[in-house]
Amino acid sequence: MQYDFEEVSGDVIYKLMASSIVPRPIAWITTISESGAINAAPFSFFNMMGSQPPVIAVGLQANNGNLKDTARNILATETFVVNLVPFEMASLMNASSHGYEYGINELAELGIETVPAKSLKAPLIKGAPVQMECTLLSAVPTGESQYVMIGQIKHFHIADEFVLDAAAGYIDTEKMALISRMHGRGWYSKNRDLFLLERPE
């Protein structure tokens, strides 16, 4: 079976891509508006793009033709925080994806605690094993109200309990129990089913 993406609907394209490009790490992004309103929302079109400098990219699609709150805030302030999601916070992360009106603080509505960032106004989500404070390098429009936000990590926070060797940068990835997005509307995976392959010399 093959599909010509010039001839099929956007809904079919989304289902094919989202069901085959898996698992996808989740960026639980906190931002702040120019007026100071805090926003939080999860996105799975997300990954690491380089380490020198440390760069991540997040794809943000339109919501009924309108920019999502996260995109509006990033474009306005050129800053955002990526919080990674452990299994124990999966339900809260999912609840924050509800379409709240612009300016509503999802974190406050859901009783999710935050801690101040080191250099940004947007807060860190307390309990996330990793939080990355980012500044916007580039906002690449890829469609109608659709962007790829390319950010540079300025500060990287990780809970002490997951650090194996601070100087070497070794962490206990499995212990963090991070979740990833899978197919369909509500399927996720736990990142714990691992296997090891030795690199060829």
mmCIF file of C-alpha atoms in Angstrom, residues 30-201:
data_model
loop_
_atom_site.group_PDB
_atom_site.id
_atom_site.type_symbol
_atom_site.label_atom_id
_atom_site.label_comp_id
_atom_site.label_asym_id
_atom_site.label_seq_id
_atom_site.Cartn_x
_atom_site.Cartn_y
_atom_site.Cartn_z
ATOM 1 C CA THR A 30 5.203 25.997 29.930
ATOM 2 C CA THR A 31 5.109 29.525 28.549
ATOM 3 C CA ILE A 32 4.081 32.964 29.710
ATOM 4 C CA SER A 33 2.201 35.613 27.760
ATOM 5 C CA GLU A 34 3.246 39.241 27.440
ATOM 6 C CA SER A 35 0.637 40.079 30.087
ATOM 7 C CA GLY A 36 2.030 37.461 32.480
ATOM 8 C CA ALA A 37 -0.507 34.649 32.019
ATOM 9 C CA ILE A 38 1.032 31.185 32.407
ATOM 10 C CA ASN A 39 0.170 28.403 29.965
ATOM 11 C CA ALA A 40 0.982 24.688 29.930
ATOM 12 C CA ALA A 41 0.321 22.142 27.185
ATOM 13 C CA PRO A 42 1.818 18.832 25.976
ATOM 14 C CA PHE A 43 3.239 18.261 22.489
ATOM 15 C CA SER A 44 4.666 15.081 20.980
ATOM 16 C CA PHE A 45 6.088 16.504 17.746
ATOM 17 C CA PHE A 46 9.323 17.023 19.656
ATOM 18 C CA ASN A 47 12.948 15.918 19.744
ATOM 19 C CA MET A 48 16.632 16.778 20.191
ATOM 20 C CA MET A 49 18.230 18.277 17.082
ATOM 21 C CA GLY A 50 21.838 18.847 18.187
ATOM 22 C CA SER A 51 24.102 19.266 21.203
ATOM 23 C CA GLN A 52 26.608 22.008 20.252
ATOM 24 C CA PRO A 53 24.725 24.217 20.667
ATOM 25 C CA PRO A 54 22.012 22.263 22.508
ATOM 26 C CA VAL A 55 18.977 22.501 20.231
ATOM 27 C CA ILE A 56 15.486 21.036 20.385
ATOM 28 C CA ALA A 57 12.564 21.362 17.969
ATOM 29 C CA VAL A 58 8.828 21.278 18.624
ATOM 30 C CA GLY A 59 6.110 21.137 15.988
ATOM 31 C CA LEU A 60 2.984 23.148 16.819
ATOM 32 C CA GLN A 61 -0.136 22.715 14.711
ATOM 33 C CA ALA A 62 -3.073 25.084 14.449
ATOM 34 C CA ASN A 63 -6.205 24.694 16.546
ATOM 35 C CA ASN A 64 -9.160 25.184 14.194
ATOM 36 C CA GLY A 65 -7.052 27.493 12.073
ATOM 37 C CA ASN A 66 -5.860 29.561 15.042
ATOM 38 C CA LEU A 67 -2.453 29.623 16.698
ATOM 39 C CA LYS A 68 -2.303 27.594 19.880
ATOM 40 C CA ASP A 69 -1.632 29.506 23.089
ATOM 41 C CA THR A 70 1.838 27.976 23.317
ATOM 42 C CA ALA A 71 2.764 29.189 19.837
ATOM 43 C CA ARG A 72 1.405 32.683 20.520
ATOM 44 C CA ASN A 73 3.413 32.963 23.716
ATOM 45 C CA ILE A 74 6.654 31.634 22.219
ATOM 46 C CA LEU A 75 6.401 34.028 19.280
ATOM 47 C CA ALA A 76 5.731 36.929 21.660
ATOM 48 C CA THR A 77 8.377 36.232 24.325
ATOM 49 C CA GLU A 78 10.863 33.998 22.457
ATOM 50 C CA THR A 79 11.168 31.764 25.520
ATOM 51 C CA PHE A 80 9.663 28.486 26.740
ATOM 52 C CA VAL A 81 10.303 25.603 29.131
ATOM 53 C CA VAL A 82 10.187 21.927 28.131
ATOM 54 C CA ASN A 83 9.238 19.623 31.000
ATOM 55 C CA LEU A 84 9.533 15.863 30.462
ATOM 56 C CA VAL A 85 6.681 13.658 31.660
ATOM 57 C CA PRO A 86 7.040 10.710 34.065
ATOM 58 C CA PHE A 87 4.366 8.019 34.277
ATOM 59 C CA GLU A 88 3.154 9.306 37.653
ATOM 60 C CA MET A 89 2.215 12.665 36.060
ATOM 61 C CA ALA A 90 0.586 11.237 32.922
ATOM 62 C CA SER A 91 -2.984 12.017 33.995
ATOM 63 C CA LEU A 92 -2.157 15.614 34.883
ATOM 64 C CA MET A 93 -0.319 16.080 31.597
ATOM 65 C CA ASN A 94 -3.327 14.714 29.727
ATOM 66 C CA ALA A 95 -5.725 16.978 31.621
ATOM 67 C CA SER A 96 -3.662 20.036 30.691
ATOM 68 C CA SER A 97 -4.319 19.333 26.999
ATOM 69 C CA HIS A 98 -7.939 20.475 27.459
ATOM 70 C CA GLY A 99 -8.732 23.529 25.348
ATOM 71 C CA TYR A 100 -8.820 26.205 28.028
ATOM 72 C CA GLU A 101 -9.512 29.782 26.959
ATOM 73 C CA TYR A 102 -6.463 31.923 26.260
ATOM 74 C CA GLY A 103 -5.095 33.413 29.460
ATOM 75 C CA ILE A 104 -6.339 30.605 31.731
ATOM 76 C CA ASN A 105 -3.553 29.073 33.830
ATOM 77 C CA GLU A 106 -3.953 25.313 33.296
ATOM 78 C CA LEU A 107 -1.460 24.570 36.053
ATOM 79 C CA ALA A 108 -3.441 26.512 38.643
ATOM 80 C CA GLU A 109 -6.726 25.016 37.441
ATOM 81 C CA LEU A 110 -5.343 21.495 37.870
ATOM 82 C CA GLY A 111 -3.429 22.134 41.085
ATOM 83 C CA ILE A 112 -0.047 21.450 39.479
ATOM 84 C CA GLU A 113 2.812 22.983 41.462
ATOM 85 C CA THR A 114 5.593 24.969 39.819
ATOM 86 C CA VAL A 115 9.008 26.286 40.773
ATOM 87 C CA PRO A 116 10.726 29.385 39.366
ATOM 88 C CA ALA A 117 13.034 29.032 36.398
ATOM 89 C CA LYS A 118 16.618 30.206 36.696
ATOM 90 C CA SER A 119 16.561 32.680 33.812
ATOM 91 C CA LEU A 120 13.032 32.738 32.343
ATOM 92 C CA LYS A 121 9.679 34.055 33.543
ATOM 93 C CA ALA A 122 7.848 30.863 32.551
ATOM 94 C CA PRO A 123 7.919 28.380 35.459
ATOM 95 C CA LEU A 124 9.161 24.806 35.732
ATOM 96 C CA ILE A 125 6.658 22.045 36.502
ATOM 97 C CA LYS A 126 7.462 20.596 39.914
ATOM 98 C CA GLY A 127 7.866 16.825 39.793
ATOM 99 C CA ALA A 128 9.034 16.670 36.198
ATOM 100 C CA PRO A 129 12.343 14.765 36.248
ATOM 101 C CA VAL A 130 13.852 17.071 33.618
ATOM 102 C CA GLN A 131 13.114 20.716 32.813
ATOM 103 C CA MET A 132 14.817 22.636 30.016
ATOM 104 C CA GLU A 133 14.774 26.427 29.850
ATOM 105 C CA CYS A 134 14.863 27.438 26.189
ATOM 106 C CA THR A 135 15.180 30.561 24.095
ATOM 107 C CA LEU A 136 13.790 30.685 20.583
ATOM 108 C CA LEU A 137 16.360 30.362 17.804
ATOM 109 C CA SER A 138 13.882 30.274 14.950
ATOM 110 C CA ALA A 139 10.160 29.918 14.308
ATOM 111 C CA VAL A 140 9.753 28.152 10.981
ATOM 112 C CA PRO A 141 6.283 28.396 9.409
ATOM 113 C CA THR A 142 5.474 25.048 7.799
ATOM 114 C CA GLY A 143 1.826 25.609 6.938
ATOM 115 C CA GLU A 144 -1.220 27.682 7.804
ATOM 116 C CA SER A 145 -0.752 28.590 11.484
ATOM 117 C CA GLN A 146 1.701 25.670 11.798
ATOM 118 C CA TYR A 147 5.240 26.165 13.092
ATOM 119 C CA VAL A 148 8.376 24.311 14.015
ATOM 120 C CA MET A 149 9.848 26.101 17.024
ATOM 121 C CA ILE A 150 13.605 25.647 17.240
ATOM 122 C CA GLY A 151 14.931 26.393 20.694
ATOM 123 C CA GLN A 152 18.318 26.504 22.364
ATOM 124 C CA ILE A 153 18.550 25.065 25.871
ATOM 125 C CA LYS A 154 20.031 27.612 28.275
ATOM 126 C CA HIS A 155 19.537 25.745 31.552
ATOM 127 C CA PHE A 156 18.995 22.011 32.049
ATOM 128 C CA HIS A 157 17.492 20.839 35.334
ATOM 129 C CA ILE A 158 17.392 17.191 36.437
ATOM 130 C CA ALA A 159 16.294 15.805 39.794
ATOM 131 C CA ASP A 160 19.275 14.661 41.868
ATOM 132 C CA GLU A 161 17.822 11.163 42.318
ATOM 133 C CA PHE A 162 18.365 10.430 38.622
ATOM 134 C CA VAL A 163 21.995 11.597 38.433
ATOM 135 C CA LEU A 164 24.575 8.795 38.334
ATOM 136 C CA ASP A 165 27.703 10.837 37.557
ATOM 137 C CA ALA A 166 27.253 14.601 37.469
ATOM 138 C CA ALA A 167 30.670 15.372 35.986
ATOM 139 C CA ALA A 168 30.293 12.862 33.153
ATOM 140 C CA GLY A 169 26.622 13.645 32.500
ATOM 141 C CA TYR A 170 25.426 10.093 33.201
ATOM 142 C CA ILE A 171 21.813 9.779 34.313
ATOM 143 C CA ASP A 172 19.479 6.884 35.131
ATOM 144 C CA THR A 173 17.148 7.145 32.142
ATOM 145 C CA GLU A 174 15.105 4.053 32.983
ATOM 146 C CA LYS A 175 14.462 5.213 36.544
ATOM 147 C CA MET A 176 12.865 8.446 35.267
ATOM 148 C CA ALA A 177 9.959 6.358 33.894
ATOM 149 C CA LEU A 178 9.276 8.813 31.082
ATOM 150 C CA ILE A 179 6.275 8.237 28.853
ATOM 151 C CA SER A 180 5.944 8.641 25.094
ATOM 152 C CA ARG A 181 3.087 9.218 22.692
ATOM 153 C CA MET A 182 1.885 6.329 20.559
ATOM 154 C CA HIS A 183 -0.915 5.869 18.004
ATOM 155 C CA GLY A 184 -4.543 6.985 18.240
ATOM 156 C CA ARG A 185 -6.040 9.618 20.516
ATOM 157 C CA GLY A 186 -5.042 8.226 23.870
ATOM 158 C CA TRP A 187 -2.282 5.654 23.600
ATOM 159 C CA TYR A 188 1.041 6.125 25.382
ATOM 160 C CA SER A 189 3.996 3.927 26.247
ATOM 161 C CA LYS A 190 6.353 3.578 29.203
ATOM 162 C CA ASN A 191 9.989 3.827 28.180
ATOM 163 C CA ARG A 192 11.115 0.721 30.060
ATOM 164 C CA ASP A 193 11.239 -2.158 27.557
ATOM 165 C CA LEU A 194 14.918 -1.835 26.659
ATOM 166 C CA PHE A 195 17.514 -3.909 24.836
ATOM 167 C CA LEU A 196 21.220 -3.335 24.216
ATOM 168 C CA LEU A 197 23.129 -3.510 20.932
ATOM 169 C CA GLU A 198 26.889 -3.129 20.948
ATOM 170 C CA ARG A 199 28.129 -0.550 18.449
ATOM 171 C CA PRO A 200 30.305 -2.026 15.671
ATOM 172 C CA GLU A 201 33.966 -1.045 15.859
#
